[in-house]
């Protein structure tokens, strides 16, 4: 019909005939009606498919915002690209610059021999289950094999089973499975600057499935090697368990009479990309891996290649000479085993890890305590030099948590320069202040949620499905106000209402989209949508965290050791199951492990 309209318009322009104009006008009107009808059908499809196909919604958002992949013309180190291929190669040059050259010397680590794994095999049944569970909507990797093919052809499990076990027995990993595609994702700043992007890796489905099967057998044997202070990529631990453990240590120190806790937060530069393959293999040998399986892991790491893929164009291939594969299943575990070797160097003070996010801290009653923390920082720096880790000095800092007006000021030094001191700092997404009161964090969270709500409203101006709009609120806005709430849950009404204001604004928007505000009753609308108050949600999060800790779903011995059963000396109808410690101040009364047993 569009072609007919164009031909009719050309004919009218050529003849000026009224009949030709009427034909063109009728076709133009029909095209407009059809376009509106198809667009409305598309909108309905986007809304109805939100629960099953969120990609359709983001495609719609990008279409409305005019956002696309990186522009064709990009700049990097004074060079400018004029084609997609040149742009892809500029990205390849930038992404390849983070990798380190292989170390020449063979490192060694103290033999632990916690496990003994020399040969691993996978069963046919497990291969079949893995293929059946593949997500058919995922795209293909460098090998060109789409997941939907593997899922819909279960007979492929037989040759893959033979191939997987042949690889494990021979101690080699097929070269074709070592290739990765990198997709540039914009971080911030100018969209035309290459160094304002980060890479997202896409591996082929078959080797990822292979890795997953191997990990299922070996990971449970290797997790006990990892220190309990490591909360990243370990079952039963998370950012939340890390943050609560840290908060409980600081507040416990205050309750015990200490007036100051100093914490040094470190930042490793591109740690996952820069660690040495030889160091990884040496650590694996030290914990008890040997034989064909150790050779297989070495070959798995060695000889990996990457290409940047940009709108169907691929860059020249470049080697990943260091690091663990991004997006892999085995890579995070290998990283944890290597960074675990830092534990003996910093065991004189307290420390917590989340993957490569390390903080060391201790009670400071005098300058000698601070000197002990400085000594651990010196040992950490020396360890980095030996193990191919690189501290980003500009992002390392110290923060003192205080219960005094006269803190002990100690000049912490890193590699010859004084560490910057902060009064508040973000740790794993939570803004900590020196008094652990979190008013600024509540304000930050409310502001972020309000901006996310504004984005939601802009994206759903043409939506008519209230259920779809509510689903977007539940996935895009509310999680911002609930992340790690066990740590910072507000107890002053002013801070509670600062958060509830966001949800009330959403309810008002829904009422407006549903027919107007004349009969708007927020509480009845909230109940009708099945939305509890945010305070109720935080209480539920508290309860679930405490329950998981008690029944062992959370693997955090330091927290579990602080929970005691209540054993009254005489019977009482008001007796509680768990002992509730007495607190002398508001913020100690509301600390997590004092607050949770009361609920």
Coordinates of C-alpha atoms in Angstrom, one line a residue:
X1 CA 0.0 0.0 0.0
X2 CA 2.9 2.4 0.7
X3 CA 4.3 1.7 -2.7
X4 CA 0.8 2.4 -4.3
X5 CA 0.6 5.7 -2.3
X6 CA 4.1 6.7 -3.6
X7 CA 3.2 5.9 -7.2
X8 CA -0.1 7.8 -6.9
X9 CA 1.7 10.8 -5.5
X10 CA 4.2 10.7 -8.4
X11 CA 1.4 10.5 -10.9
X12 CA -0.4 13.4 -9.4
X13 CA 2.8 15.6 -9.3
X14 CA 3.3 14.8 -13.0
X15 CA -0.3 15.4 -14.1
X16 CA -1.9 17.7 -11.6
X17 CA -5.2 15.9 -12.2
X18 CA -7.9 16.1 -9.5
X19 CA -8.7 12.5 -10.0
X20 CA -5.1 11.5 -9.4
X21 CA -5.0 13.7 -6.3
X22 CA -8.2 12.0 -4.9
X23 CA -6.6 8.6 -5.4
X24 CA -3.4 9.7 -3.7
X25 CA -5.4 11.2 -0.8
X26 CA -7.5 8.1 -0.3
X27 CA -4.3 5.9 -0.3
X28 CA -2.6 8.3 2.2
X29 CA -5.6 8.1 4.5
X30 CA -5.7 4.3 4.3
X31 CA -1.9 4.1 5.0
X32 CA -2.3 6.3 8.0
X33 CA -5.1 4.2 9.4
X34 CA -3.2 0.9 8.7
X35 CA -0.1 2.3 10.3
X36 CA -2.0 3.3 13.5
X37 CA -3.6 0.0 13.6
X38 CA -0.4 -1.9 13.2
X39 CA 1.4 0.3 15.8
X40 CA -1.4 -0.3 18.3
X41 CA -1.2 -4.0 17.7
X42 CA 2.6 -3.8 18.2
X43 CA 2.1 -1.9 21.5
X44 CA -0.4 -4.5 22.7
X45 CA 2.1 -7.2 21.8
X46 CA 4.9 -5.4 23.8
X47 CA 2.6 -5.1 26.8
X48 CA 1.2 -8.6 26.8
X49 CA 4.6 -10.2 26.3
X50 CA 6.4 -8.4 29.1
X51 CA 6.4 -11.5 31.4
X52 CA 7.8 -13.7 28.7
X53 CA 9.8 -11.5 26.3
X54 CA 11.3 -8.4 27.9
X55 CA 13.5 -7.9 24.9
X56 CA 10.5 -6.6 23.0
X57 CA 10.0 -3.8 25.6
X58 CA 13.6 -2.7 25.4
X59 CA 13.5 -2.7 21.6
X60 CA 10.5 -0.4 21.9
X61 CA 12.3 1.8 24.4
X62 CA 15.4 2.1 22.1
X63 CA 13.2 2.8 19.2
X64 CA 11.4 5.6 21.0
X65 CA 14.6 7.1 22.4
X66 CA 16.5 6.7 19.1
X67 CA 19.3 4.8 20.9
X68 CA 21.3 2.4 18.8
X69 CA 24.7 0.7 19.0
X70 CA 27.8 2.8 18.9
X71 CA 27.9 5.4 16.0
X72 CA 30.0 4.5 13.0
X73 CA 32.4 7.3 13.5
X74 CA 34.4 6.8 16.7
X75 CA 37.6 8.1 18.2
X76 CA 40.4 6.5 20.2
X77 CA 43.9 7.8 21.0
X78 CA 43.7 10.5 18.2
X79 CA 42.5 8.1 15.6
X80 CA 39.0 8.4 14.0
X81 CA 37.1 5.6 12.2
X82 CA 35.1 6.1 9.0
X83 CA 33.6 2.7 8.7
X84 CA 32.1 0.0 10.8
X85 CA 35.1 -2.2 10.3
X86 CA 37.5 0.5 11.4
X87 CA 35.3 1.2 14.4
X88 CA 35.3 -2.5 15.4
X89 CA 39.1 -2.6 15.1
X90 CA 39.4 0.5 17.3
X91 CA 37.3 -1.2 19.9
X92 CA 39.5 -4.3 19.6
X93 CA 42.6 -2.2 20.1
X94 CA 41.2 -0.7 23.3
X95 CA 39.8 -3.9 24.7
X96 CA 43.0 -5.8 24.0
X97 CA 45.1 -3.2 25.9
X98 CA 44.0 -4.5 29.3
X99 CA 45.7 -7.9 28.9
X100 CA 49.1 -8.6 30.4
X101 CA 51.9 -10.5 28.7
X102 CA 52.5 -14.1 30.1
X103 CA 54.9 -14.2 33.1
X104 CA 58.2 -15.9 32.5
X105 CA 58.9 -17.4 35.9
X106 CA 56.9 -20.4 37.2
X107 CA 55.2 -19.3 40.5
X108 CA 54.8 -21.7 43.4
X109 CA 52.4 -21.8 46.4
X110 CA 52.4 -23.8 49.6
X111 CA 50.9 -27.2 49.0
X112 CA 47.5 -27.5 50.6
X113 CA 46.2 -30.8 49.1
X114 CA 42.7 -30.2 50.2
X115 CA 41.3 -32.2 47.3
X116 CA 42.7 -34.8 44.8
X117 CA 41.1 -34.4 41.4
X118 CA 43.0 -35.9 38.5
X119 CA 40.3 -37.0 36.1
X120 CA 36.7 -35.8 35.5
X121 CA 34.0 -37.3 33.4
X122 CA 30.4 -36.4 32.5
X123 CA 27.5 -38.8 32.0
X124 CA 25.2 -39.0 29.0
X125 CA 22.1 -38.3 31.1
X126 CA 23.6 -35.0 32.4
X127 CA 24.5 -33.9 28.9
X128 CA 20.9 -34.6 27.8
X129 CA 19.5 -32.6 30.7
X130 CA 21.8 -29.7 30.0
X131 CA 20.8 -29.5 26.4
X132 CA 17.1 -29.7 27.3
X133 CA 17.5 -26.8 29.7
X134 CA 19.0 -24.4 27.2
X135 CA 17.3 -21.0 26.6
X136 CA 16.2 -21.1 22.9
X137 CA 16.0 -17.3 22.7
X138 CA 19.7 -16.8 23.2
X139 CA 21.9 -16.0 20.2
X140 CA 24.7 -18.1 18.8
X141 CA 28.3 -17.7 19.6
X142 CA 31.4 -17.7 17.4
X143 CA 30.9 -21.4 16.5
X144 CA 27.6 -20.5 14.8
X145 CA 25.5 -23.1 16.6
X146 CA 22.3 -21.6 18.0
X147 CA 21.0 -22.9 21.3
X148 CA 17.6 -23.7 19.8
X149 CA 19.2 -26.3 17.5
X150 CA 20.9 -28.0 20.5
X151 CA 17.7 -28.0 22.5
X152 CA 15.5 -29.3 19.7
X153 CA 18.0 -32.0 18.6
X154 CA 18.4 -34.3 21.6
X155 CA 20.3 -36.9 19.6
X156 CA 23.2 -34.4 19.5
X157 CA 23.8 -35.3 23.2
X158 CA 25.5 -38.6 22.1
X159 CA 28.3 -37.2 20.0
X160 CA 28.7 -34.2 22.4
X161 CA 29.0 -36.7 25.4
X162 CA 31.8 -38.5 23.6
X163 CA 33.5 -35.3 22.6
X164 CA 33.3 -33.9 26.2
X165 CA 34.8 -37.0 27.7
X166 CA 37.5 -37.2 25.0
X167 CA 38.5 -33.7 25.8
X168 CA 38.7 -34.4 29.6
X169 CA 40.7 -37.6 29.2
X170 CA 43.2 -36.0 26.7
X171 CA 43.6 -32.9 28.9
X172 CA 42.9 -30.6 25.9
X173 CA 40.2 -28.0 25.2
X174 CA 39.2 -27.6 21.5
X175 CA 40.6 -24.4 20.0
X176 CA 37.4 -23.6 18.2
X177 CA 35.7 -23.3 21.6
X178 CA 38.2 -20.7 22.9
X179 CA 36.8 -17.9 20.7
X180 CA 34.6 -15.1 22.1
X181 CA 32.7 -12.2 20.6
X182 CA 32.8 -8.9 22.4
X183 CA 30.0 -6.4 22.2
X184 CA 30.7 -2.8 23.2
X185 CA 28.3 -1.4 25.9
X186 CA 28.3 2.4 26.6
X187 CA 29.2 3.3 30.2
X188 CA 29.0 7.1 30.4
X189 CA 30.3 10.2 28.7
X190 CA 30.6 10.7 25.0
X191 CA 29.1 7.9 22.8
X192 CA 31.8 8.6 20.2
X193 CA 34.7 7.8 22.5
X194 CA 35.9 4.2 22.4
X195 CA 37.2 4.3 25.9
X196 CA 33.8 5.1 27.3
X197 CA 32.6 1.6 26.5
X198 CA 33.0 -1.8 28.3
X199 CA 33.0 -5.2 26.6
X200 CA 30.3 -7.9 27.1
X201 CA 31.6 -11.3 26.1
X202 CA 29.6 -13.9 24.2
X203 CA 30.8 -17.5 24.3
X204 CA 29.6 -20.4 22.2
X205 CA 26.8 -22.5 23.7
X206 CA 28.5 -25.9 23.5
X207 CA 31.7 -25.0 25.5
X208 CA 29.5 -23.1 28.1
X209 CA 27.4 -26.2 28.5
X210 CA 30.6 -28.3 28.8
X211 CA 32.0 -25.9 31.5
X212 CA 28.8 -26.1 33.5
X213 CA 28.8 -29.9 33.6
X214 CA 32.4 -29.9 34.7
X215 CA 31.8 -27.3 37.4
X216 CA 28.9 -29.3 38.8
X217 CA 31.3 -32.1 39.8
X218 CA 34.3 -30.1 40.9
X219 CA 33.0 -26.9 42.5
X220 CA 31.6 -28.6 45.6
X221 CA 35.0 -30.0 46.3
X222 CA 36.8 -26.7 45.8
X223 CA 34.5 -24.3 47.6
X224 CA 35.8 -25.4 51.1
X225 CA 39.3 -24.2 50.1
X226 CA 37.9 -20.6 49.8
X227 CA 38.0 -18.5 52.9
X228 CA 34.6 -17.8 54.6
X229 CA 35.3 -14.1 54.3
X230 CA 34.9 -14.4 50.5
X231 CA 31.2 -13.7 49.6
X232 CA 31.4 -13.5 45.8
X233 CA 30.4 -16.4 43.5
X234 CA 30.0 -18.8 46.5
X235 CA 26.7 -20.5 47.2
X236 CA 24.9 -19.2 50.2
X237 CA 26.8 -15.9 50.2
X238 CA 26.1 -12.6 48.5
X239 CA 26.7 -8.9 48.7
X240 CA 24.1 -8.7 51.5
X241 CA 25.9 -11.3 53.7
X242 CA 29.1 -9.4 53.1
X243 CA 27.6 -6.0 54.1
X244 CA 25.8 -7.4 57.2
X245 CA 28.9 -9.1 58.4
X246 CA 30.8 -5.8 58.1
X247 CA 28.1 -3.8 59.7
X248 CA 27.8 -6.2 62.6
X249 CA 31.6 -6.1 63.2
X250 CA 31.6 -2.3 63.4
X251 CA 28.5 -2.0 65.6
X252 CA 29.7 -4.9 67.8
X253 CA 32.9 -3.0 68.3
X254 CA 31.0 0.1 69.4
X255 CA 28.9 -2.0 71.7
X256 CA 32.0 -3.4 73.2
X257 CA 33.4 0.0 74.1
X258 CA 35.6 0.7 71.0
X259 CA 35.2 4.2 69.7
X260 CA 36.7 3.8 66.2
X261 CA 37.0 1.3 63.4
X262 CA 39.2 2.1 60.4
X263 CA 38.4 0.5 57.1
X264 CA 40.6 0.5 54.0
X265 CA 38.7 -0.2 50.8
X266 CA 40.8 -1.4 47.8
X267 CA 40.3 -1.5 44.1
X268 CA 42.1 -3.9 41.8
X269 CA 42.5 -2.7 38.2
X270 CA 40.8 -5.1 35.7
X271 CA 41.6 -8.0 38.0
X272 CA 39.6 -10.6 36.1
X273 CA 41.4 -9.7 32.9
X274 CA 44.9 -9.3 34.2
X275 CA 45.6 -12.3 36.4
X276 CA 48.3 -14.6 35.1
X277 CA 47.5 -18.0 33.7
X278 CA 50.6 -19.5 35.2
X279 CA 49.6 -18.3 38.7
X280 CA 46.2 -19.9 38.3
X281 CA 47.6 -23.2 37.4
X282 CA 50.1 -23.1 40.2
X283 CA 47.3 -22.5 42.7
X284 CA 45.3 -25.3 41.3
X285 CA 48.2 -27.6 41.6
X286 CA 48.7 -26.5 45.2
X287 CA 45.2 -27.4 46.2
X288 CA 45.4 -30.9 44.8
X289 CA 44.4 -30.8 41.1
X290 CA 46.7 -32.9 38.9
X291 CA 46.9 -35.2 35.9
X292 CA 44.6 -34.8 32.9
X293 CA 42.2 -32.4 34.6
X294 CA 44.9 -29.9 35.5
X295 CA 46.2 -30.1 31.9
X296 CA 42.6 -29.6 30.7
X297 CA 42.3 -26.4 32.8
X298 CA 45.6 -25.1 31.6
X299 CA 44.6 -25.6 27.9
X300 CA 41.2 -24.1 28.7
X301 CA 42.9 -20.9 29.7
X302 CA 45.7 -20.8 27.0
X303 CA 45.2 -19.6 23.5
X304 CA 41.9 -17.8 23.8
X305 CA 41.0 -15.3 21.1
X306 CA 38.5 -12.5 20.9
X307 CA 36.8 -10.4 18.2
X308 CA 34.6 -7.3 18.5
X309 CA 31.3 -7.8 16.8
X310 CA 29.4 -4.6 15.8
X311 CA 26.2 -4.6 13.7
X312 CA 27.2 -7.7 11.8
X313 CA 30.9 -6.7 11.3
X314 CA 33.7 -8.4 13.2
X315 CA 37.1 -7.0 14.0
X316 CA 40.5 -8.6 13.6
X317 CA 41.1 -11.4 16.2
X318 CA 43.3 -10.7 19.2
X319 CA 44.6 -13.0 21.9
X320 CA 43.5 -12.9 25.6
X321 CA 46.9 -13.5 27.0
X322 CA 45.8 -13.2 30.7
X323 CA 42.7 -13.4 32.8
X324 CA 39.8 -15.7 33.0
X325 CA 37.1 -15.8 30.3
X326 CA 34.3 -13.3 30.9
X327 CA 30.9 -14.9 30.9
X328 CA 32.2 -18.4 31.6
X329 CA 31.2 -20.7 34.4
X330 CA 34.6 -21.9 35.4
X331 CA 36.3 -18.5 35.3
X332 CA 34.9 -17.0 38.6
X333 CA 36.0 -20.1 40.6
X334 CA 39.5 -20.0 39.2
X335 CA 39.7 -16.3 40.1
X336 CA 38.5 -17.0 43.7
X337 CA 41.1 -19.7 44.2
X338 CA 43.9 -17.3 43.1
X339 CA 42.8 -14.3 45.2
X340 CA 42.3 -16.6 48.1
X341 CA 46.1 -16.7 48.5
X342 CA 45.9 -13.2 49.9
X343 CA 44.3 -14.5 53.1
X344 CA 47.5 -15.3 55.1
X345 CA 48.9 -11.9 54.3
X346 CA 46.1 -9.9 55.8
X347 CA 45.0 -12.3 58.6
X348 CA 46.3 -10.0 61.3
X349 CA 43.3 -7.7 60.8
X350 CA 39.7 -8.3 59.7
X351 CA 38.8 -8.5 56.0
X352 CA 36.0 -9.2 53.7
X353 CA 35.9 -10.0 50.0
X354 CA 33.3 -10.0 47.3
X355 CA 35.2 -11.4 44.3
X356 CA 37.9 -8.7 43.8
X357 CA 36.3 -6.1 46.1
X358 CA 38.5 -6.3 49.3
X359 CA 38.3 -4.3 52.4
X360 CA 40.5 -4.6 55.4
X361 CA 39.5 -3.2 58.8
X362 CA 40.2 -3.3 62.5
X363 CA 39.3 -1.7 65.8
X364 CA 41.5 1.3 66.5
X365 CA 42.0 2.1 70.2
X366 CA 45.4 3.6 69.7
X367 CA 48.1 4.3 67.1
X368 CA 49.4 0.8 67.4
X369 CA 46.2 -0.7 66.1
X370 CA 46.3 1.7 63.1
X371 CA 49.9 0.7 62.5
X372 CA 48.8 -3.0 62.4
X373 CA 46.3 -2.1 59.6
X374 CA 49.0 -0.2 57.8
X375 CA 51.3 -3.3 58.0
X376 CA 48.5 -5.4 56.5
X377 CA 48.2 -2.9 53.7
X378 CA 51.9 -3.1 53.0
X379 CA 51.7 -6.9 52.9
X380 CA 48.8 -6.7 50.5
X381 CA 50.8 -4.4 48.2
X382 CA 53.7 -6.9 48.3
X383 CA 51.3 -9.8 47.5
X384 CA 50.0 -7.9 44.5
X385 CA 53.5 -7.6 43.1
X386 CA 54.1 -11.3 43.3
X387 CA 50.6 -12.4 42.1
X388 CA 50.0 -10.1 39.1
X389 CA 47.3 -8.0 40.8
X390 CA 47.4 -4.2 40.3
X391 CA 45.9 -1.8 42.9
X392 CA 44.2 1.2 41.5
X393 CA 45.6 3.7 43.9
X394 CA 43.2 6.5 42.9
X395 CA 40.2 4.4 43.9
X396 CA 41.6 3.1 47.2
X397 CA 40.6 5.0 50.3
X398 CA 40.2 4.9 54.1
X399 CA 37.0 5.6 56.1
X400 CA 36.8 5.8 59.9
X401 CA 33.6 4.7 61.6
X402 CA 33.3 6.7 64.7
X403 CA 31.6 6.8 68.1
X404 CA 33.7 9.7 69.3
X405 CA 34.3 13.4 68.6
X406 CA 38.1 13.0 68.8
X407 CA 39.2 10.3 66.4
X408 CA 42.7 8.9 66.1
X409 CA 44.1 10.3 62.8
X410 CA 46.6 8.0 61.2
X411 CA 48.3 8.7 57.8
X412 CA 47.8 5.4 55.9
X413 CA 50.2 5.1 53.1
X414 CA 49.9 3.0 49.9
X415 CA 53.0 2.7 47.7
X416 CA 54.5 5.9 49.0
X417 CA 51.4 8.1 48.8
X418 CA 48.8 8.9 51.4
X419 CA 45.4 7.3 51.0
X420 CA 42.5 9.6 50.6
X421 CA 40.1 9.8 53.5
X422 CA 36.4 9.8 53.2
X423 CA 33.5 10.6 55.5
X424 CA 31.1 8.4 53.5
X425 CA 31.7 5.9 50.8
X426 CA 29.7 3.3 48.7
X427 CA 30.4 -0.3 49.4
X428 CA 28.8 -2.9 47.2
X429 CA 26.0 -0.4 46.3
X430 CA 25.3 0.9 49.8
X431 CA 26.4 4.4 50.9
X432 CA 28.0 4.1 54.4
X433 CA 28.6 7.1 56.5
X434 CA 31.0 7.3 59.5
X435 CA 28.1 7.0 62.0
X436 CA 26.3 4.1 60.2
X437 CA 23.0 6.0 60.3
X438 CA 22.4 5.8 56.5
X439 CA 20.3 9.0 56.0
X440 CA 22.2 9.9 52.8
X441 CA 21.8 6.4 51.5
X442 CA 18.0 6.6 51.9
X443 CA 18.1 9.9 50.0
X444 CA 20.3 8.5 47.3
X445 CA 18.0 5.4 46.9
X446 CA 14.8 7.5 46.8
X447 CA 16.4 9.8 44.2
X448 CA 17.5 6.9 42.0
X449 CA 14.0 5.3 42.3
X450 CA 12.3 8.6 41.4
X451 CA 14.5 8.9 38.3
X452 CA 13.7 5.3 37.3
X453 CA 10.0 6.1 37.8
X454 CA 10.3 9.1 35.5
X455 CA 11.9 6.9 32.9
X456 CA 9.1 4.3 33.3
X457 CA 6.5 7.0 32.8
X458 CA 8.2 8.3 29.7
X459 CA 8.4 4.8 28.3
X460 CA 4.7 3.9 29.0
X461 CA 2.9 7.1 27.8
X462 CA 1.2 5.0 25.1
X463 CA 0.6 1.9 27.3
X464 CA -3.0 1.0 28.2
X465 CA -2.3 -2.2 30.2
X466 CA -2.1 -1.4 33.9
X467 CA -0.7 -4.9 34.7
X468 CA 2.2 -4.3 32.3
X469 CA 2.9 -0.9 33.8
X470 CA 2.8 -2.4 37.3
X471 CA 5.2 -5.2 36.2
X472 CA 7.7 -2.6 35.0
X473 CA 7.5 -0.8 38.4
X474 CA 8.1 -4.1 40.2
X475 CA 11.2 -4.8 38.1
X476 CA 12.7 -1.4 37.4
X477 CA 11.8 0.8 40.4
X478 CA 11.0 -1.1 43.5
X479 CA 14.1 -3.2 43.6
X480 CA 16.2 0.0 43.8
X481 CA 14.5 0.8 47.1
X482 CA 14.9 -2.7 48.5
X483 CA 18.5 -3.8 47.7
X484 CA 20.3 -4.7 50.9
X485 CA 17.5 -3.1 53.0
X486 CA 18.5 -5.4 55.9
X487 CA 21.6 -3.2 56.3
X488 CA 20.1 0.3 56.1
X489 CA 16.4 -0.2 56.9
X490 CA 15.2 3.2 58.2
X491 CA 13.6 3.6 61.6
X492 CA 12.8 7.3 61.6
X493 CA 9.5 8.1 60.0
X494 CA 10.9 10.9 57.9
X495 CA 13.2 8.4 56.1
X496 CA 10.4 5.8 55.7
X497 CA 8.1 8.4 54.1
X498 CA 10.9 9.5 51.7
X499 CA 10.8 6.0 50.2
X500 CA 7.0 5.6 50.4
X501 CA 6.6 8.9 48.4
X502 CA 8.0 7.1 45.3
X503 CA 5.4 4.3 45.5
X504 CA 2.6 6.9 46.1
X505 CA 3.7 8.8 43.0
X506 CA 3.5 5.5 41.0
X507 CA 0.0 4.9 42.3
X508 CA -1.0 8.4 41.2
X509 CA 0.4 7.7 37.8
X510 CA -1.6 4.4 37.5
X511 CA -4.8 6.2 38.6
X512 CA -4.2 8.9 36.0
X513 CA -3.7 6.3 33.2
X514 CA -6.7 4.3 34.4
X515 CA -9.2 7.1 33.8
X516 CA -8.4 10.1 35.9
X517 CA -7.8 11.3 39.5
X518 CA -11.4 12.2 40.4
X519 CA -12.0 9.0 42.3
X520 CA -8.4 8.3 43.4
X521 CA -7.9 6.5 46.7
X522 CA -4.3 5.5 47.1
X523 CA -4.7 2.8 49.7
X524 CA -7.5 1.0 47.9
X525 CA -5.6 1.2 44.6
X526 CA -2.5 -0.1 46.3
X527 CA -4.5 -3.0 47.7
X528 CA -6.1 -3.6 44.3
X529 CA -2.7 -3.9 42.6
X530 CA -1.4 -6.2 45.4
X531 CA 1.4 -3.8 46.4
X532 CA 2.3 -3.9 50.2
X533 CA 3.9 -0.8 51.7
X534 CA 7.7 -0.7 51.3
X535 CA 8.0 -0.9 55.1
X536 CA 6.1 -4.2 55.0
X537 CA 8.4 -5.4 52.3
X538 CA 11.5 -4.5 54.3
X539 CA 10.1 -6.4 57.3
X540 CA 9.6 -9.4 55.1
X541 CA 13.2 -9.1 53.8
X542 CA 14.5 -9.0 57.4
X543 CA 12.5 -12.1 58.2
X544 CA 13.7 -14.1 55.2
X545 CA 17.3 -13.1 55.8
X546 CA 17.1 -14.3 59.4
X547 CA 15.3 -17.5 58.5
X548 CA 17.9 -18.4 55.8
X549 CA 20.7 -17.7 58.2
X550 CA 19.2 -19.9 61.0
X551 CA 18.3 -22.9 58.7
X552 CA 21.7 -22.8 56.9
X553 CA 20.7 -21.5 53.5
X554 CA 23.1 -18.6 54.1
X555 CA 26.6 -19.7 54.6
X556 CA 28.0 -17.1 57.0
X557 CA 29.4 -18.6 60.2
X558 CA 30.5 -15.2 61.6
X559 CA 26.8 -14.1 61.7
X560 CA 25.4 -17.4 62.8
X561 CA 27.7 -17.5 65.8
X562 CA 26.1 -14.2 67.1
X563 CA 22.6 -15.7 67.3
X564 CA 21.7 -17.4 70.6
X565 CA 18.6 -19.3 71.7
X566 CA 16.7 -17.8 74.6
X567 CA 16.8 -20.1 77.7
X568 CA 14.8 -18.4 80.4
X569 CA 15.5 -19.3 84.0
X570 CA 11.8 -19.6 84.7
X571 CA 8.7 -20.3 82.5
X572 CA 7.0 -17.3 80.9
X573 CA 4.1 -16.9 78.4
X574 CA 6.1 -14.1 76.7
X575 CA 9.2 -16.1 76.2
X576 CA 10.9 -15.7 72.8
X577 CA 12.8 -18.4 70.8
X578 CA 15.9 -16.3 70.2
X579 CA 17.8 -14.2 72.7
X580 CA 17.4 -10.4 72.1
X581 CA 20.5 -8.5 73.3
X582 CA 19.9 -5.3 75.3
X583 CA 20.9 -2.1 73.5
X584 CA 21.7 1.3 74.9
X585 CA 21.3 3.4 71.8
X586 CA 18.9 3.7 68.9
X587 CA 21.3 2.6 66.2
X588 CA 22.5 -0.4 68.2
X589 CA 18.9 -1.3 69.0
X590 CA 18.1 -1.3 65.3
X591 CA 21.3 -3.2 64.1
X592 CA 20.4 -6.2 62.1
X593 CA 21.2 -9.0 64.5
X594 CA 19.4 -7.1 67.4
X595 CA 16.5 -6.2 65.2
X596 CA 15.8 -9.5 63.4
X597 CA 15.2 -11.8 66.5
X598 CA 12.4 -9.4 67.6
X599 CA 10.4 -9.7 64.4

